PDB file of C-alpha atoms in Angstrom:
ATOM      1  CA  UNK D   1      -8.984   8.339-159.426  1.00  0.00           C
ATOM      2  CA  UNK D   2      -8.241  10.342-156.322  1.00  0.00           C
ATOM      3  CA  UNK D   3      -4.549  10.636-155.781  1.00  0.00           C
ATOM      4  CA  UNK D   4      -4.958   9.721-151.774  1.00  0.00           C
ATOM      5  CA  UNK D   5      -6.444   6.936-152.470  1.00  0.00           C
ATOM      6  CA  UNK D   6      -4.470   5.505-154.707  1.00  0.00           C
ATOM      7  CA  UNK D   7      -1.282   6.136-152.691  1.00  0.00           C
ATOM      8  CA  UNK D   8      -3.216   4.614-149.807  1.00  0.00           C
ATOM      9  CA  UNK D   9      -4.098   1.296-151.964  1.00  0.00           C
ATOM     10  CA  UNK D  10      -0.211   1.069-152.460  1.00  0.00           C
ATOM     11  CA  UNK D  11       0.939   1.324-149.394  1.00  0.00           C
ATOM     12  CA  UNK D  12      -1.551  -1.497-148.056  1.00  0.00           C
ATOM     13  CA  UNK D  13      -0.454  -3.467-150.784  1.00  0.00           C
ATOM     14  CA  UNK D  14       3.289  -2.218-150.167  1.00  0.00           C
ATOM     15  CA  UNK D  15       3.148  -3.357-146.437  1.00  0.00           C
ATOM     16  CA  UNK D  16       0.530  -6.314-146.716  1.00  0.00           C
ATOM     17  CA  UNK D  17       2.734  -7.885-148.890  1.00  0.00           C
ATOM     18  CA  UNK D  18       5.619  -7.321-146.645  1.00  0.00           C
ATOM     19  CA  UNK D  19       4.260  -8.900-143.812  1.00  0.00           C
ATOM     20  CA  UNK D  20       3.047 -12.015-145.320  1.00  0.00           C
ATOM     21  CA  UNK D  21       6.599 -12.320-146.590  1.00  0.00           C
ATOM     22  CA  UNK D  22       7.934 -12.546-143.258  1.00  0.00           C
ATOM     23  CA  UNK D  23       5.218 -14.086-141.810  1.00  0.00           C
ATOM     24  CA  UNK D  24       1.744 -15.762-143.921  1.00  0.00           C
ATOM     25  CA  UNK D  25      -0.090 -15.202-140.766  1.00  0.00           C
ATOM     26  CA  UNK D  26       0.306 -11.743-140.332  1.00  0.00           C
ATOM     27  CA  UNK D  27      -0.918 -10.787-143.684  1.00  0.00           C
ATOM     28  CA  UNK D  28      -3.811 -13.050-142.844  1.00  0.00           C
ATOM     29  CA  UNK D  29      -4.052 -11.322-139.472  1.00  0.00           C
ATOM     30  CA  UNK D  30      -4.536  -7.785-141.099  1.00  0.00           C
ATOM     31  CA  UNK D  31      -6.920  -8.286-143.210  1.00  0.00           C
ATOM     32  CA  UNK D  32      -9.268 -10.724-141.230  1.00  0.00           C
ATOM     33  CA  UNK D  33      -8.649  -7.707-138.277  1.00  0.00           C
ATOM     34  CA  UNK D  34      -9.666  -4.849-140.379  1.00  0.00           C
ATOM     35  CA  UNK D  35     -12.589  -6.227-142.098  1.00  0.00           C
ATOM     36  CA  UNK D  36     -13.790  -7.062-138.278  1.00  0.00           C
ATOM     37  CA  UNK D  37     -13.032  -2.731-137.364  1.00  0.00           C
ATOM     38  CA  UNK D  38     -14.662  -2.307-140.773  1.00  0.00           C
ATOM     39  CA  UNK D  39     -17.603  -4.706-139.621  1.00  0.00           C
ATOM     40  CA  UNK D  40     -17.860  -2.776-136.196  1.00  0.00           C
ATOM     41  CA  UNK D  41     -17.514   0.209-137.620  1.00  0.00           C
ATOM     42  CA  UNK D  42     -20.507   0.066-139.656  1.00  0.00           C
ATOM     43  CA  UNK D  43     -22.562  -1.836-137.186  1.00  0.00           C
ATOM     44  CA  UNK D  44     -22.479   0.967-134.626  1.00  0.00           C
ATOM     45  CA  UNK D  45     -22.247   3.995-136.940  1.00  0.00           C
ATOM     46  CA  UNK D  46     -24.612   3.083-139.303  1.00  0.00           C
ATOM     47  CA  UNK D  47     -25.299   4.457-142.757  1.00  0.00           C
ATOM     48  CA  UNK D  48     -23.514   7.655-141.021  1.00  0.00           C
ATOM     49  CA  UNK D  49     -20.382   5.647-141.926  1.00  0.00           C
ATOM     50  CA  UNK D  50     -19.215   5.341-145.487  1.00  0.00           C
ATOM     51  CA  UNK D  51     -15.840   4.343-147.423  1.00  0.00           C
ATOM     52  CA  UNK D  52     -13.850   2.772-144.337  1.00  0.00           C
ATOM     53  CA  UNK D  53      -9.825   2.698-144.915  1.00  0.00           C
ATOM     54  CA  UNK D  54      -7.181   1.949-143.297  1.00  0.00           C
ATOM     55  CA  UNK D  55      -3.646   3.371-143.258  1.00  0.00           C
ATOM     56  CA  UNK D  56      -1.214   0.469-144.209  1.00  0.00           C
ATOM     57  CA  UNK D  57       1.813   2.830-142.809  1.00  0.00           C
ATOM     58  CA  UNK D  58       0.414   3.211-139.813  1.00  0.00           C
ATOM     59  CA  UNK D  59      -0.173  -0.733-139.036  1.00  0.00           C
ATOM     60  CA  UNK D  60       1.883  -2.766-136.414  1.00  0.00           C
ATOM     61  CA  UNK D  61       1.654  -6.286-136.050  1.00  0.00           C
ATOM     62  CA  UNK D  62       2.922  -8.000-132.814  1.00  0.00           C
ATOM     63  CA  UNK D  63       2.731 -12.083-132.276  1.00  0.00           C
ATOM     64  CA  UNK D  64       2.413 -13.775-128.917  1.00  0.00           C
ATOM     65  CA  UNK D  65       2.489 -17.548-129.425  1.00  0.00           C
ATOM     66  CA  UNK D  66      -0.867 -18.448-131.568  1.00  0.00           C
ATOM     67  CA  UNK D  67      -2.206 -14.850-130.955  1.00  0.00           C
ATOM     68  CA  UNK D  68      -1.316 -11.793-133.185  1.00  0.00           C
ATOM     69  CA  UNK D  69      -2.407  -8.514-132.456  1.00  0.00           C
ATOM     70  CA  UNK D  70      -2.816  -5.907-134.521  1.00  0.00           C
ATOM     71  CA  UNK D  71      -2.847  -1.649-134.391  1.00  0.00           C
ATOM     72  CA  UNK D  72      -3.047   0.810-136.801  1.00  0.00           C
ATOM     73  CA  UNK D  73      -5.094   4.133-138.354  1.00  0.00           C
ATOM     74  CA  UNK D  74      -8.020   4.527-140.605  1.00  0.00           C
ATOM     75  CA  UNK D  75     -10.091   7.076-141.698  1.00  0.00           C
ATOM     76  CA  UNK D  76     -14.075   6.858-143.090  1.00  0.00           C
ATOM     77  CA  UNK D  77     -16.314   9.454-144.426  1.00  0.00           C
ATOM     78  CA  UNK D  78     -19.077  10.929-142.728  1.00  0.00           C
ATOM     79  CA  UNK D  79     -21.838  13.340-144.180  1.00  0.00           C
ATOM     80  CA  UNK D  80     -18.875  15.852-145.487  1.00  0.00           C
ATOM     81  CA  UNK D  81     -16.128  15.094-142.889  1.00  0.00           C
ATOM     82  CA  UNK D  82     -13.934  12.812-142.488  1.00  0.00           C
ATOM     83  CA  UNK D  83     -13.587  10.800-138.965  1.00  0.00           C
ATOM     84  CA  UNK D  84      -9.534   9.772-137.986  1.00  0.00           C
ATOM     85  CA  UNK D  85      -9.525   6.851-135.943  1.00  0.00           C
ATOM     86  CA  UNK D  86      -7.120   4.249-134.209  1.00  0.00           C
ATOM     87  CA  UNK D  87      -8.094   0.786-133.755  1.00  0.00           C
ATOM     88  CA  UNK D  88      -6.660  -2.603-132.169  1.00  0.00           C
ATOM     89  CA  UNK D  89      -7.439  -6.627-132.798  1.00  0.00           C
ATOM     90  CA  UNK D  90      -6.178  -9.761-131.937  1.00  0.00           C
ATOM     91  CA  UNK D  91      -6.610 -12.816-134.586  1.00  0.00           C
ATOM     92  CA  UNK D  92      -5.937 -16.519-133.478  1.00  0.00           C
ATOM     93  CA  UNK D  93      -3.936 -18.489-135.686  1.00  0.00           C
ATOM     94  CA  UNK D  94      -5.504 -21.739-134.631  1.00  0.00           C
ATOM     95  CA  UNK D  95      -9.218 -20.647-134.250  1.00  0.00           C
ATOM     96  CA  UNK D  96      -8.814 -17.970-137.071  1.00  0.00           C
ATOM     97  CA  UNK D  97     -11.269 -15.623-134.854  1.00  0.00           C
ATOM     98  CA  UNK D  98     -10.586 -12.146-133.799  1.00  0.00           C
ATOM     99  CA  UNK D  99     -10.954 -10.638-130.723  1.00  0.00           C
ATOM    100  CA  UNK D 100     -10.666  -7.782-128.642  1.00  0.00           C
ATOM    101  CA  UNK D 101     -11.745  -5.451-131.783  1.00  0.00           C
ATOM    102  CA  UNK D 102     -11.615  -1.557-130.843  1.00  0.00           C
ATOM    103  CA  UNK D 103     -12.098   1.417-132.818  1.00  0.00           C
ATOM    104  CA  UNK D 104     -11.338   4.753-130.762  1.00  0.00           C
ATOM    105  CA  UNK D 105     -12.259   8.046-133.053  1.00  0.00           C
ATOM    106  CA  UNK D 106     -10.368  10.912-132.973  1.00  0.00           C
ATOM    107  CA  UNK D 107     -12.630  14.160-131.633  1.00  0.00           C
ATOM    108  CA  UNK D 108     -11.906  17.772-133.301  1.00  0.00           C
ATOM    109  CA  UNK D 109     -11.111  20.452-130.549  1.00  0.00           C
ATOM    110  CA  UNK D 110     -10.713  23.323-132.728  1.00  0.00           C
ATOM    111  CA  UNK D 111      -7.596  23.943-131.357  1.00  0.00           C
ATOM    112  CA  UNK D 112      -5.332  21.695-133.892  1.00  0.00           C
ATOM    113  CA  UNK D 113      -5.132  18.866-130.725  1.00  0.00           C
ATOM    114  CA  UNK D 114      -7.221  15.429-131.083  1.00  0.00           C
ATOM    115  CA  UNK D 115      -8.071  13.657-128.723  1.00  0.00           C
ATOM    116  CA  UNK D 116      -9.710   9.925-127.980  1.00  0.00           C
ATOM    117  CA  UNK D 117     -13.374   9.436-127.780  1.00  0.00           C
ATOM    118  CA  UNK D 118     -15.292   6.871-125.177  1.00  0.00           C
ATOM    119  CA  UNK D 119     -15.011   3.511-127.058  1.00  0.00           C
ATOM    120  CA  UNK D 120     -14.960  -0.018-125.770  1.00  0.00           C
ATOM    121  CA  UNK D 121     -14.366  -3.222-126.473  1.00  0.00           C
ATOM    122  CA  UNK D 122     -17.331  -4.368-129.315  1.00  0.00           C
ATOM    123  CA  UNK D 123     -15.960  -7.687-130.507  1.00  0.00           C
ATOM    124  CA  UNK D 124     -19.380  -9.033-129.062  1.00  0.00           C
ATOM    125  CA  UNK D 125     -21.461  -6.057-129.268  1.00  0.00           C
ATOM    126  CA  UNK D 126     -24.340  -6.491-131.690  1.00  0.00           C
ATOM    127  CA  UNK D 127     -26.894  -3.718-132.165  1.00  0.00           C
ATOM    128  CA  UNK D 128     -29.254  -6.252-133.632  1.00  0.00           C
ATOM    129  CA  UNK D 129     -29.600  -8.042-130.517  1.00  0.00           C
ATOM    130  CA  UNK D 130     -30.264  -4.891-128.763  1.00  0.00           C
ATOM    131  CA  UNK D 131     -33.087  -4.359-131.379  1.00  0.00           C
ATOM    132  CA  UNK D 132     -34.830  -7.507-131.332  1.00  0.00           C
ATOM    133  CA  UNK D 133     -35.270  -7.326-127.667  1.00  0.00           C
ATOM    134  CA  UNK D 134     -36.801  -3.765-127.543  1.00  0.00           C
ATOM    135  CA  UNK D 135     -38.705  -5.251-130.687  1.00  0.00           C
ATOM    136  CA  UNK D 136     -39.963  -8.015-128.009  1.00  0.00           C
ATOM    137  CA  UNK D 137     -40.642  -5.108-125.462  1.00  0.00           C
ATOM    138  CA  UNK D 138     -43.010  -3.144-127.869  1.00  0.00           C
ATOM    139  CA  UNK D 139     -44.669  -6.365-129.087  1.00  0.00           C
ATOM    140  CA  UNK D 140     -45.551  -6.839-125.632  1.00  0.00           C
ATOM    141  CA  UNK D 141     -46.497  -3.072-124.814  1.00  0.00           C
ATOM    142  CA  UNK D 142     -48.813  -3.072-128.304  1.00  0.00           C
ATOM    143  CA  UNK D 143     -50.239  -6.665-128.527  1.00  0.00           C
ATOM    144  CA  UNK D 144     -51.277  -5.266-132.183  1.00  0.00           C
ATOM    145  CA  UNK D 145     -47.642  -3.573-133.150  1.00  0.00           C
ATOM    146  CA  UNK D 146     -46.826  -4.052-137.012  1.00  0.00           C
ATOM    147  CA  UNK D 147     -43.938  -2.571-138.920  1.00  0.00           C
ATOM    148  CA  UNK D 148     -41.387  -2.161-136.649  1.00  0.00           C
ATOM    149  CA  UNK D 149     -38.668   0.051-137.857  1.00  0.00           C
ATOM    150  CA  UNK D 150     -35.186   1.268-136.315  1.00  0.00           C
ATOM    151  CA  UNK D 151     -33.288   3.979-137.737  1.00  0.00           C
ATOM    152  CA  UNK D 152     -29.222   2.293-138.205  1.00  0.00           C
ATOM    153  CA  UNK D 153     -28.088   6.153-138.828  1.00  0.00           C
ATOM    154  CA  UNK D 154     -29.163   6.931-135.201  1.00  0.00           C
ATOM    155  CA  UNK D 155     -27.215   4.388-133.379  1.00  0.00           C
ATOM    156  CA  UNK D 156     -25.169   5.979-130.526  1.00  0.00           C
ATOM    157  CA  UNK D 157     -22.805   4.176-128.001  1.00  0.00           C
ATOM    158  CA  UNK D 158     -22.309   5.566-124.733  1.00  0.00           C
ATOM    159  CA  UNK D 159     -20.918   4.939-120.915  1.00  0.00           C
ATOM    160  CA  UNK D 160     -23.944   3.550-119.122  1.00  0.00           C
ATOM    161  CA  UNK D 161     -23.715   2.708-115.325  1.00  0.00           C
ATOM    162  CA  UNK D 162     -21.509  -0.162-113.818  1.00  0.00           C
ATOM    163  CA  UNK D 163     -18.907  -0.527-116.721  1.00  0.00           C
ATOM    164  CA  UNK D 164     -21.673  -1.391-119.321  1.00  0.00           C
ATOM    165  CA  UNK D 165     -22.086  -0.312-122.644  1.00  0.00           C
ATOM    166  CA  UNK D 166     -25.178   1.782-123.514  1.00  0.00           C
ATOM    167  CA  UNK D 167     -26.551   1.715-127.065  1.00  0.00           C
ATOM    168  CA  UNK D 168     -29.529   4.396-128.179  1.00  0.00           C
ATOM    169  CA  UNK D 169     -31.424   4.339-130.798  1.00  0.00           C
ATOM    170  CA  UNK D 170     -34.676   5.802-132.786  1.00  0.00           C
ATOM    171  CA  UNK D 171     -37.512   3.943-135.160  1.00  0.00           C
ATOM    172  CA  UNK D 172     -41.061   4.024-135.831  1.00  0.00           C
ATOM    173  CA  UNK D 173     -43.932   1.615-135.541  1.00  0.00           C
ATOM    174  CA  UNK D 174     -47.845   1.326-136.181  1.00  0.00           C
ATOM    175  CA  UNK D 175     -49.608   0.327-132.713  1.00  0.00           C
ATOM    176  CA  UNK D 176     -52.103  -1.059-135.271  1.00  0.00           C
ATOM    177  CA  UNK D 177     -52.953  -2.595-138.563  1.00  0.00           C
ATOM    178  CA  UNK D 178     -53.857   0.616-140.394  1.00  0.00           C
ATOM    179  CA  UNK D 179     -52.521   3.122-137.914  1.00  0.00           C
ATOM    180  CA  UNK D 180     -50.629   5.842-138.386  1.00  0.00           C
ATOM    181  CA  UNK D 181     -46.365   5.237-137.840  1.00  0.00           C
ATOM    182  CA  UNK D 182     -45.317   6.896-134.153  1.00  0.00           C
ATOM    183  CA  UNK D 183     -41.553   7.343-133.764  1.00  0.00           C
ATOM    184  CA  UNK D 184     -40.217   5.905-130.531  1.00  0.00           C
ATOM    185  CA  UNK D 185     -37.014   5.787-128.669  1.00  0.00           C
ATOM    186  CA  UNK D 186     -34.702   3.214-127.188  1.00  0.00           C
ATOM    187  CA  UNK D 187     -31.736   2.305-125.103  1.00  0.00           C
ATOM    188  CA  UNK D 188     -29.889  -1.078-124.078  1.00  0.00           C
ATOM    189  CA  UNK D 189     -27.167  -1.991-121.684  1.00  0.00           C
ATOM    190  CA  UNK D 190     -24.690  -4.788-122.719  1.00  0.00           C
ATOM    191  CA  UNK D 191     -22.100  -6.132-120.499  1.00  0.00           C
ATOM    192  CA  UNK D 192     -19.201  -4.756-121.498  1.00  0.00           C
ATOM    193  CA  UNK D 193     -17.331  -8.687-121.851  1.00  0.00           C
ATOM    194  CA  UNK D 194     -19.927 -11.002-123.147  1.00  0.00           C
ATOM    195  CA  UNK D 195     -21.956  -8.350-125.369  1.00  0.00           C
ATOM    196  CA  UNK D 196     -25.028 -10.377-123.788  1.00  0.00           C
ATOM    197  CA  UNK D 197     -28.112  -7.492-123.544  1.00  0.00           C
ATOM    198  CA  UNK D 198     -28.605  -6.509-120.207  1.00  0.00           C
ATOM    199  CA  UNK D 199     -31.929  -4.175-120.044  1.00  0.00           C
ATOM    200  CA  UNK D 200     -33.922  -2.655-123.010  1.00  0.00           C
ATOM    201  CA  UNK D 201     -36.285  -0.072-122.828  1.00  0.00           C
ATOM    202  CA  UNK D 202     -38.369   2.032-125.080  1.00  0.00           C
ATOM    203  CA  UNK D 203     -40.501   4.968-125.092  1.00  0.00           C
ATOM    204  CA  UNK D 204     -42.768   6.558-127.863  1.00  0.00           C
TER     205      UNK D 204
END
């Protein structure tokens, strides 16, 4: 077994337990928050993202009334590197929701320094709302569209005009029964609160 991660598994066990000593509800609060980073993660990176941990060192855990929050560090594999990253939460005790969920990845600049990549809030982001309305879009742009396809591994987040959140994206799709497949292009806007889809496009 690989030697970091096995250290790794017993310091989140090491502090998990810990916490929940001191307080059930933060030991609930860690794990409910990191499985919705992990979630996020994996939603917005796609199959590009693989083998998600988290640093059980490097978590903090702050309460305020029946909100906790919580911080920390996690790494996850992609292709042959491996992508640092810091992320924050909030769980409700009462509800037992999170909230607030942000992952922010750490960007090589060859000189030995980090620093923070563009990444908002996506507690209520969902790609595959962005996906089933460009799906909608084409359906109406091709009356005879069949197999629809997008491509998770090209999923890319980005700034887009008046605080929103711009997703793009790639797939394929036959304009016909018995057509060839034609690859095609896409991009929604999401305001940046409610995650609610904003404008689609698409282009092929």
């Amino acid at each position: 077994m690989n030697t970091w991660h096995t250290t790794f598994g017993i310091a989140l066990g090491l502090v998990t337990a810990v916490a929940s000593a001191a307080d059930p509800n933060h030991g609930k609060a860690a794990v409910r928050c990191e499985d919705a980073v992990s979630d996020t993660i994996v939603q917005t990176r796609g199959k590009q993202a693989q083998d998600v941990q988290f640093i059980g060192t490097k978590r903090a855990i702050t309460s305020d009334g029946d909100d906790i929050g919580v911080k920390g560090e996690g790494r996850y594999r992609r292709a042959a590197a491996t992508v640092p990253f810091t992320y924050s939460c909030a769980f409700n005790v009462k509800t037992g929701g999170t909230s607030g969920v942000v992952f922010k990845e750490a960007a090589d600049t060859g000189s030995g320094d980090t620093k923070a990549a563009w990444q908002p809030d996506l507690t209520n982001v969902s790609p595959q709302a962005c996906e089933t309305a460009v799906a909608a879009l084409l359906k109406d742009q091709h009356p005879r569209v069949s197999g629809i396809a997008f491509r998770a591994d090209t999923r890319q987040l980005q700034p887009a005009p008046n605080a929103r959140i711009g997703l793009e994206g790639q797939g394929s799709l036959q304009r016909a029964p018995g057509m060839n497949a034609n690859a095609f292009k896409y991009r929604c806007e999401f305001d940046a609160r409610s995650g609610k889809v904003l404008a689609a496009k698409a282009s092929d």
